[in-house]
Tab-separated table of N, CA and C in Angstrom:
chain	number	residue	atom	x	y	z
H	112	MET	N	92.655	121.709	157.471
H	112	MET	CA	93.089	122.266	156.290
H	112	MET	C	94.235	121.121	156.020
H	113	VAL	N	94.625	120.333	154.874
H	113	VAL	CA	95.682	119.540	154.461
H	113	VAL	C	96.459	120.034	153.834
H	114	GLY	N	98.147	120.112	154.085
H	114	GLY	CA	98.621	120.301	153.118
H	114	GLY	C	99.092	119.095	151.911
H	115	ASP	N	99.702	119.853	150.866
H	115	ASP	CA	100.076	118.866	149.955
H	115	ASP	C	100.941	117.866	150.460
H	116	PRO	N	100.485	116.511	149.986
H	116	PRO	CA	101.326	115.466	150.673
H	116	PRO	C	102.437	115.562	149.506
H	117	LEU	N	103.545	114.750	149.862
H	117	LEU	CA	104.842	114.685	148.876
H	117	LEU	C	104.983	113.191	149.221
H	118	SER	N	104.991	112.654	147.823
H	118	SER	CA	105.392	111.030	147.833
H	118	SER	C	106.049	111.152	146.534
H	119	LYS	N	107.179	110.068	147.087
H	119	LYS	CA	107.930	109.574	146.127
H	119	LYS	C	108.243	108.039	145.977
H	120	ILE	N	107.606	107.343	145.312
H	120	ILE	CA	107.917	105.703	145.550
H	120	ILE	C	108.992	105.530	143.975
H	121	TYR	N	109.795	104.650	144.419
H	121	TYR	CA	110.477	103.666	143.438
H	121	TYR	C	110.277	102.415	143.398
H	122	ASP	N	110.003	101.839	142.236
H	122	ASP	CA	109.554	100.641	141.866
H	122	ASP	C	110.554	100.225	141.107
H	123	PRO	N	111.755	99.327	140.938
H	123	PRO	CA	112.252	98.801	139.919
H	123	PRO	C	111.541	97.947	139.207
H	124	TYR	N	111.077	97.812	138.384
H	124	TYR	CA	110.031	96.644	137.698
H	124	TYR	C	111.007	95.719	136.466
H	125	ILE	N	110.374	95.077	136.254
H	125	ILE	CA	110.646	93.981	135.168
H	125	ILE	C	108.968	93.729	133.969
H	126	GLY	N	109.171	93.831	133.125
H	126	GLY	CA	108.305	93.440	132.077
H	126	GLY	C	107.839	92.961	130.888
H	127	LEU	N	107.017	92.377	130.030
H	127	LEU	CA	106.625	91.862	129.111
H	127	LEU	C	105.675	92.629	128.160
H	128	ARG	N	106.097	92.361	127.010
H	128	ARG	CA	105.199	93.284	126.059
H	128	ARG	C	104.950	92.196	124.909
H	129	GLY	N	103.714	92.706	124.234
H	129	GLY	CA	103.541	91.366	122.904
H	129	GLY	C	102.667	92.347	121.847
H	130	ALA	N	102.532	91.865	120.737
H	130	ALA	CA	101.589	92.167	119.796
H	130	ALA	C	100.885	90.804	118.956
H	131	GLY	N	99.829	91.319	118.588
H	131	GLY	CA	99.314	89.886	117.220
H	131	GLY	C	99.175	90.934	116.325
H	132	ARG	N	99.541	90.174	115.191
H	132	ARG	CA	99.241	90.512	114.190
H	132	ARG	C	98.396	89.974	112.901
H	133	LYS	N	98.000	90.100	111.932
H	133	LYS	CA	97.005	89.368	111.010
H	133	LYS	C	97.374	89.727	109.807
H	134	CYS	N	97.820	88.823	108.982
H	134	CYS	CA	98.081	89.177	107.453
H	134	CYS	C	96.862	89.351	106.539
H	135	CYS	N	96.957	90.548	106.273
H	135	CYS	CA	95.755	91.054	105.241
H	135	CYS	C	96.417	91.208	103.726
H	136	GLY	N	95.932	90.343	103.083
H	136	GLY	CA	96.707	90.400	101.384
H	136	GLY	C	98.235	90.711	101.551
H	137	CYS	N	98.949	91.754	101.215
H	137	CYS	CA	100.099	92.018	101.178
H	137	CYS	C	100.716	92.600	102.210
H	138	GLU	N	100.017	93.070	103.138
H	138	GLU	CA	100.292	94.065	104.223
H	138	GLU	C	99.912	93.075	105.740
H	139	THR	N	100.724	93.404	107.006
H	139	THR	CA	100.485	92.634	107.880
H	139	THR	C	99.782	93.847	109.005
H	140	SER	N	98.565	93.671	109.428
H	140	SER	CA	98.089	94.696	110.199
H	140	SER	C	98.200	94.387	111.762
H	141	LEU	N	98.281	95.547	112.702
H	141	LEU	CA	98.408	95.010	114.011
H	141	LEU	C	96.921	94.633	114.723
H	142	MET	N	96.556	93.832	114.772
H	142	MET	CA	95.310	93.396	115.804
H	142	MET	C	95.056	93.532	117.387
H	143	TYR	N	96.094	93.526	118.052
H	143	TYR	CA	96.285	93.874	119.357
H	143	TYR	C	97.503	93.976	119.956
H	144	ARG	N	98.007	94.626	121.070
H	144	ARG	CA	99.331	94.502	121.822
H	144	ARG	C	98.580	94.673	123.482
H	145	TRP	N	99.702	94.180	124.109
H	145	TRP	CA	99.643	94.475	125.268
H	145	TRP	C	100.966	94.668	126.333
H	146	ARG	N	100.940	94.966	127.535
H	146	ARG	CA	101.909	95.187	128.217
H	146	ARG	C	101.691	94.929	129.719
H	147	LEU	N	102.703	94.303	130.181
H	147	LEU	CA	102.448	93.644	131.752
H	147	LEU	C	103.828	94.069	132.726
H	148	ILE	N	103.866	94.957	133.423
H	148	ILE	CA	104.990	95.273	134.185
H	148	ILE	C	104.863	94.730	135.773
H	149	ALA	N	105.853	94.456	136.613
H	149	ALA	CA	105.677	94.193	137.728
H	149	ALA	C	106.636	94.365	138.470
H	150	SER	N	106.753	94.399	139.589
H	150	SER	CA	107.860	94.613	140.741
H	150	SER	C	107.535	93.917	142.524
H	151	PRO	N	108.615	93.049	142.450
H	151	PRO	CA	108.265	92.458	143.844
H	151	PRO	C	108.599	93.430	144.942
H	152	VAL	N	109.449	94.692	144.924
H	152	VAL	CA	109.795	95.423	145.848
H	152	VAL	C	109.679	96.966	145.551
H	153	ALA	N	109.575	97.695	146.568
H	153	ALA	CA	109.058	99.006	146.109
H	153	ALA	C	109.757	99.821	147.882
H	154	PHE	N	110.212	101.100	147.103
H	154	PHE	CA	110.620	101.801	147.987
H	154	PHE	C	109.941	103.112	148.255
H	155	SER	N	109.628	103.679	149.351
H	155	SER	CA	108.909	104.935	149.167
H	155	SER	C	109.275	106.157	150.538
H	156	HIS	N	109.200	107.036	150.467
H	156	HIS	CA	109.352	108.389	151.049
H	156	HIS	C	107.978	109.379	151.019
H	157	PHE	N	107.095	109.098	151.850
H	157	PHE	CA	105.929	109.719	151.662
H	157	PHE	C	105.739	111.170	153.348
H	158	VAL	N	105.360	112.139	153.084
H	158	VAL	CA	105.213	113.105	154.193
H	158	VAL	C	103.792	113.967	153.747
H	159	ASP	N	102.972	113.959	154.687
H	159	ASP	CA	101.714	114.707	154.452
H	159	ASP	C	101.561	115.465	156.008
H	160	PRO	N	101.750	116.813	155.787
H	160	PRO	CA	101.159	117.728	157.015
H	160	PRO	C	99.831	117.997	156.752
H	161	MET	N	99.404	118.198	157.993
H	161	MET	CA	98.071	118.728	158.168
H	161	MET	C	97.626	119.701	159.518
H	162	THR	N	97.120	120.451	159.099
H	162	THR	CA	96.596	121.591	160.509
H	162	THR	C	95.267	121.292	160.675
H	163	ILE	N	94.765	121.216	161.787
H	163	ILE	CA	93.219	120.873	162.291
H	163	ILE	C	93.100	122.480	162.940
H	164	ASN	N	92.017	123.239	162.775
H	164	ASN	CA	91.568	123.942	163.413
H	164	ASN	C	90.324	123.665	164.055
H	165	CYS	N	90.023	123.618	165.198
H	165	CYS	CA	89.148	123.518	165.983
H	165	CYS	C	88.351	124.666	166.974
H	166	ARG	N	87.082	124.691	167.062
H	166	ARG	CA	86.751	125.998	167.923
H	166	ARG	C	85.725	125.278	168.851
H	167	GLY	N	86.162	124.706	169.969
H	167	GLY	CA	85.306	123.941	171.024
H	167	GLY	C	84.589	124.858	172.020
H	168	PRO	N	84.173	124.321	172.901
H	168	PRO	CA	83.258	125.503	173.917
H	168	PRO	C	84.435	126.466	174.851
H	169	LEU	N	85.542	125.749	174.800
H	169	LEU	CA	86.363	126.818	175.633
H	169	LEU	C	87.160	127.368	174.956
H	170	GLY	N	87.228	127.614	173.690
H	170	GLY	CA	88.052	128.480	172.688
H	170	GLY	C	88.689	127.783	171.501
H	171	PRO	N	89.449	128.367	170.579
H	171	PRO	CA	90.126	127.544	169.528
H	171	PRO	C	90.918	126.888	169.736
H	172	GLU	N	91.400	125.751	168.929
H	172	GLU	CA	92.278	124.932	169.137
H	172	GLU	C	93.221	124.704	167.661
H	173	ILE	N	94.348	125.266	167.764
H	173	ILE	CA	94.868	124.408	166.184
H	173	ILE	C	96.345	123.782	166.670
H	174	VAL	N	96.170	122.166	166.261
H	174	VAL	CA	97.062	121.514	165.893
H	174	VAL	C	97.751	121.106	164.505
H	175	THR	N	98.768	121.192	164.578
H	175	THR	CA	99.551	120.408	162.993
H	175	THR	C	100.374	119.498	163.305
H	176	SER	N	99.958	118.726	162.567
H	176	SER	CA	100.635	117.327	162.500
H	176	SER	C	100.996	116.881	161.186
H	177	THR	N	102.075	115.955	161.072
H	177	THR	CA	102.708	115.480	159.810
H	177	THR	C	103.077	113.953	160.156
H	178	TYR	N	102.495	113.465	159.113
H	178	TYR	CA	102.502	111.796	158.851
H	178	TYR	C	103.498	111.663	157.772
H	179	LYS	N	104.477	110.795	158.471
H	179	LYS	CA	105.510	110.200	157.734
H	179	LYS	C	105.932	108.646	157.398
H	180	LEU	N	106.104	108.574	156.199
H	180	LEU	CA	106.185	106.910	156.255
H	180	LEU	C	107.407	106.693	154.791
H	181	ASP	N	108.473	106.179	155.732
H	181	ASP	CA	109.520	105.639	154.880
H	181	ASP	C	109.893	103.962	154.781
H	182	ALA	N	109.315	103.608	153.498
H	182	ALA	CA	108.750	102.133	153.487
H	182	ALA	C	110.115	101.639	152.235
H	183	ASN	N	110.436	100.384	152.857
H	183	ASN	CA	111.038	99.551	151.900
H	183	ASN	C	110.501	98.308	151.565
H	184	SER	N	109.056	97.965	151.740
H	184	SER	CA	108.548	96.541	151.420
H	184	SER	C	106.800	97.067	150.660
H	185	GLY	N	107.061	96.427	149.549
H	185	GLY	CA	105.917	96.929	148.846
H	185	GLY	C	106.218	96.400	147.728
H	186	TYR	N	104.762	96.522	146.534
H	186	TYR	CA	104.972	95.591	145.300
H	186	TYR	C	104.049	96.947	144.250
H	187	LEU	N	104.290	96.113	142.972
H	187	LEU	CA	103.533	97.063	142.193
H	187	LEU	C	103.313	96.122	140.552
H	188	ILE	N	102.025	96.305	140.018
H	188	ILE	CA	101.824	95.746	138.972
H	188	ILE	C	100.976	96.399	138.199
H	189	GLU	N	101.243	96.426	136.500
H	189	GLU	CA	100.422	97.604	135.690
H	189	GLU	C	100.213	96.877	134.622
H	190	GLY	N	99.324	97.158	134.108
H	190	GLY	CA	99.033	96.089	132.559
H	190	GLY	C	98.141	96.996	131.625
H	191	GLU	N	98.174	96.732	130.488
H	191	GLU	CA	97.144	97.485	129.508
H	191	GLU	C	97.469	96.357	128.388
H	192	PHE	N	96.183	96.656	127.626
H	192	PHE	CA	95.660	95.672	126.777
H	192	PHE	C	95.109	96.778	125.414
H	193	GLU	N	95.184	96.582	124.095
H	193	GLU	CA	94.602	97.419	123.086
H	193	GLU	C	94.365	96.561	121.884
H	194	GLY	N	92.720	96.508	121.387
H	194	GLY	CA	92.723	95.375	120.426
H	194	GLY	C	91.992	96.556	119.652
H	195	ILE	N	92.869	96.082	118.111
H	195	ILE	CA	92.588	96.929	117.141
H	195	ILE	C	91.221	96.144	115.874
H	196	VAL	N	90.409	96.707	115.549
H	196	VAL	CA	89.216	96.317	114.422
H	196	VAL	C	89.335	96.775	113.507
H	197	PRO	N	89.969	96.220	112.294
H	197	PRO	CA	89.654	97.468	110.842
H	197	PRO	C	88.298	97.201	110.443
H	198	VAL	N	87.820	98.573	110.302
H	198	VAL	CA	86.361	98.596	110.178
H	198	VAL	C	86.100	98.684	108.423
H	199	PHE	N	87.350	99.773	107.932
H	199	PHE	CA	87.287	100.210	106.596
H	199	PHE	C	88.782	99.980	105.994
H	200	ALA	N	88.898	100.414	104.928
H	200	ALA	CA	90.457	100.400	104.273
H	200	ALA	C	91.431	101.010	104.986
H	201	ASN	N	90.505	102.401	105.395
H	201	ASN	CA	91.454	103.377	105.920
H	201	ASN	C	90.721	103.833	107.582
H	202	LEU	N	90.046	103.134	108.246
H	202	LEU	CA	89.039	103.152	109.552
H	202	LEU	C	89.380	102.043	110.366
H	203	ARG	N	89.385	102.418	111.339
H	203	ARG	CA	89.761	101.178	112.525
H	203	ARG	C	89.107	101.360	113.426
H	204	GLY	N	88.875	100.527	114.319
H	204	GLY	CA	88.318	100.855	115.814
H	204	GLY	C	89.145	100.147	116.739
H	205	ILE	N	89.193	101.063	117.946
H	205	ILE	CA	89.983	100.406	119.096
H	205	ILE	C	89.516	100.520	120.493
H	206	MET	N	89.748	99.475	120.930
H	206	MET	CA	89.308	99.285	122.527
H	206	MET	C	90.722	99.126	123.512
H	207	TRP	N	90.691	99.991	124.566
H	207	TRP	CA	91.804	99.751	125.339
H	207	TRP	C	91.449	99.636	126.742
H	208	VAL	N	91.917	98.879	127.530
H	208	VAL	CA	91.870	99.107	129.092
H	208	VAL	C	93.347	98.938	129.421
H	209	GLN	N	93.277	99.658	130.993
H	209	GLN	CA	94.593	99.681	131.396
H	209	GLN	C	94.295	99.537	133.057
H	210	GLY	N	95.011	99.056	133.696
H	210	GLY	CA	95.243	99.213	135.343
H	210	GLY	C	96.437	99.366	135.936
H	211	HIS	N	96.695	99.349	137.190
H	211	HIS	CA	97.522	100.069	137.838
H	211	HIS	C	97.060	99.826	139.689
H	212	TYR	N	98.091	98.694	139.994
H	212	TYR	CA	98.263	98.782	141.897
H	212	TYR	C	99.351	98.974	142.006
H	213	ASP	N	99.620	99.653	143.075
H	213	ASP	CA	100.720	99.736	143.990
H	213	ASP	C	100.740	100.241	145.436
H	214	GLN	N	101.666	99.652	146.156
H	214	GLN	CA	101.458	99.522	147.375
H	214	GLN	C	102.901	99.309	148.199
H	215	VAL	N	102.965	100.231	149.168
H	215	VAL	CA	104.344	100.301	150.125
H	215	VAL	C	103.389	99.851	151.749
H	216	GLU	N	104.742	99.227	152.280
H	216	GLU	CA	104.295	99.410	153.666
H	216	GLU	C	105.612	99.669	154.572
H	217	GLY	N	105.253	99.824	155.818
H	217	GLY	CA	106.251	99.849	156.685
H	217	GLY	C	106.174	100.732	158.289
H	218	GLN	N	106.891	101.547	158.409
H	218	GLN	CA	106.893	101.744	159.987
H	218	GLN	C	106.254	103.341	159.681
H	219	GLY	N	105.148	103.786	159.876
H	219	GLY	CA	105.237	105.032	159.962
H	219	GLY	C	105.272	105.956	161.229
H	220	GLU	N	104.631	107.554	161.435
H	220	GLU	CA	105.319	108.278	162.306
H	220	GLU	C	104.238	109.131	162.143
H	221	LEU	N	103.729	109.682	163.196
H	221	LEU	CA	102.984	110.790	163.445
H	221	LEU	C	103.197	112.231	164.219
H	222	ILE	N	103.534	112.971	164.164
H	222	ILE	CA	104.049	113.910	164.794
H	222	ILE	C	103.191	115.059	165.043
H	223	SER	N	102.834	115.567	166.429
H	223	SER	CA	102.148	116.514	166.387
H	223	SER	C	102.277	117.917	167.220
H	224	THR	N	102.241	118.657	166.982
H	224	THR	CA	102.184	120.268	168.116
H	224	THR	C	100.929	120.922	167.659
H	225	VAL	N	100.668	121.527	169.404
H	225	VAL	CA	99.944	121.870	169.525
H	225	VAL	C	100.089	123.515	169.449
H	226	ALA	N	99.381	123.998	168.385
H	226	ALA	CA	100.154	125.664	168.320
H	226	ALA	C	99.305	126.557	169.195
H	227	ALA	N	97.983	126.204	169.143
H	227	ALA	CA	97.078	126.993	170.185
H	227	ALA	C	96.071	126.006	170.992
H	228	SER	N	95.889	126.159	172.159
H	228	SER	CA	94.950	125.742	172.862
H	228	SER	C	94.327	126.129	173.938
H	229	PRO	N	93.000	126.421	174.308
H	229	PRO	CA	92.567	126.962	175.497
H	229	PRO	C	92.720	126.205	176.818
H	230	ILE	N	93.463	125.003	176.704
H	230	ILE	CA	93.480	123.847	178.026
H	230	ILE	C	94.960	124.054	178.018
H	231	GLY	N	95.209	124.520	179.139
H	231	GLY	CA	96.577	124.606	179.230
H	231	GLY	C	97.203	123.524	179.497
H	232	GLY	N	98.737	123.279	179.427
H	232	GLY	CA	99.760	121.704	179.723
H	232	GLY	C	99.644	120.947	178.436
H	233	VAL	N	98.752	121.306	177.803
H	233	VAL	CA	98.787	120.247	176.426
H	233	VAL	C	99.937	120.310	175.536
H	234	ILE	N	100.816	118.963	175.499
H	234	ILE	CA	102.191	118.945	175.034
H	234	ILE	C	101.922	118.443	174.088
H	235	PRO	N	103.165	118.543	173.287
H	235	PRO	CA	103.316	117.792	171.649
H	235	PRO	C	103.487	116.556	171.954
H	236	GLY	N	103.185	115.622	170.890
H	236	GLY	CA	103.517	114.223	171.032
H	236	GLY	C	103.734	113.774	169.718
H	237	SER	N	104.348	112.227	169.490
H	237	SER	CA	104.427	111.810	168.436
H	237	SER	C	104.295	110.272	168.746
H	238	ALA	N	103.833	109.056	168.020
H	238	ALA	CA	103.496	108.190	167.731
H	238	ALA	C	104.316	107.219	166.632
H	239	SER	N	104.590	106.202	166.715
H	239	SER	CA	104.778	105.152	165.502
H	239	SER	C	103.456	104.272	165.285
H	240	ILE	N	103.719	103.978	164.213
H	240	ILE	CA	102.191	103.412	163.506
H	240	ILE	C	102.717	102.344	163.118
H	241	ASP	N	102.646	101.141	163.578
H	241	ASP	CA	102.979	99.306	162.897
H	241	ASP	C	102.436	99.371	161.597
H	242	ASN	N	102.913	98.855	161.029
H	242	ASN	CA	101.971	98.304	159.229
H	242	ASN	C	101.228	99.183	158.678
H	243	SER	N	101.941	100.624	158.573
H	243	SER	CA	101.037	101.334	157.577
H	243	SER	C	101.158	101.028	156.727
H	244	LYS	N	100.422	101.242	155.466
H	244	LYS	CA	100.335	101.213	154.073
H	244	LYS	C	100.016	102.406	153.451
H	245	ILE	N	100.098	102.501	152.011
H	245	ILE	CA	99.665	103.482	151.404
H	245	ILE	C	99.611	102.705	149.847
H	246	SER	N	98.894	102.976	149.704
H	246	SER	CA	98.303	101.906	148.126
H	246	SER	C	97.883	103.166	146.879
H	247	LYS	N	97.783	102.860	145.751
H	247	LYS	CA	97.330	103.665	145.069
H	247	LYS	C	97.057	102.568	143.806
H	248	SER	N	95.818	103.207	143.359
H	248	SER	CA	95.307	102.470	142.017
H	248	SER	C	94.558	102.819	141.351
H	249	TRP	N	94.357	102.818	140.150
H	249	TRP	CA	93.375	103.343	138.921
H	249	TRP	C	93.015	102.304	137.677
H	250	PHE	N	92.191	102.444	137.244
H	250	PHE	CA	91.566	101.955	136.107
H	250	PHE	C	90.904	102.373	134.646
H	251	ALA	N	91.266	102.103	133.718
H	251	ALA	CA	90.941	103.293	132.698
H	251	ALA	C	90.409	102.218	131.653
H	252	LEU	N	89.248	102.617	130.612
H	252	LEU	CA	88.972	101.724	129.728
H	252	LEU	C	88.643	103.098	128.745
H	253	GLY	N	88.739	102.277	127.551
H	253	GLY	CA	88.488	103.578	126.072
H	253	GLY	C	87.926	103.087	124.698
H	254	LEU	N	87.850	103.758	124.301
H	254	LEU	CA	87.106	103.291	122.916
H	254	LEU	C	87.067	104.189	121.867
H	255	GLY	N	88.007	103.987	120.607
H	255	GLY	CA	88.393	105.256	119.620
H	255	GLY	C	88.217	104.658	118.417
H	256	MET	N	88.223	105.644	117.570
H	256	MET	CA	88.510	105.686	116.030
H	256	MET	C	89.660	105.981	115.624
H	257	GLU	N	90.431	105.719	114.202
H	257	GLU	CA	91.545	105.892	113.660
H	257	GLU	C	90.601	106.087	112.446
H	258	LEU	N	91.354	107.138	111.722
H	258	LEU	CA	91.012	107.105	110.617
H	258	LEU	C	92.448	107.782	109.714
H	259	TYR	N	92.976	107.079	108.619
H	259	TYR	CA	94.385	107.394	107.952
H	259	TYR	C	94.290	107.273	106.725
H	260	PHE	N	95.406	108.179	105.874
H	260	PHE	CA	95.190	108.574	104.566
H	260	PHE	C	96.767	108.314	104.418
């Protein structure tokens, strides 16, 4: 059984935003817009509790573990683009794409406690994990139609 991981990632970022417009008669219509944000630094606090229940030849064994990562090194990049195509006077088509990548790295720690074991003398332990990384990414693509009056 895995517990709910608790993750807090702080990314102070800087970004750019732009838009393109096309003059159509007496009005200007939006044709595309974009946004890009990035950060060369990221800070995180990540905790993931786990419980492992095993049934071996000697009997059940229950181990609870917690993985922690407090990192102050990482980066973020995120962008989106939306294109707009007029179809009729009050109908337009939209295509959009978005993407995100976030990574933090640092010194991880794994702490294990043996709650029950058929083997006597099993002791709890902990270990430091060098160069631990957590990354999160997603990508989205969509099509749409807008009708306005």
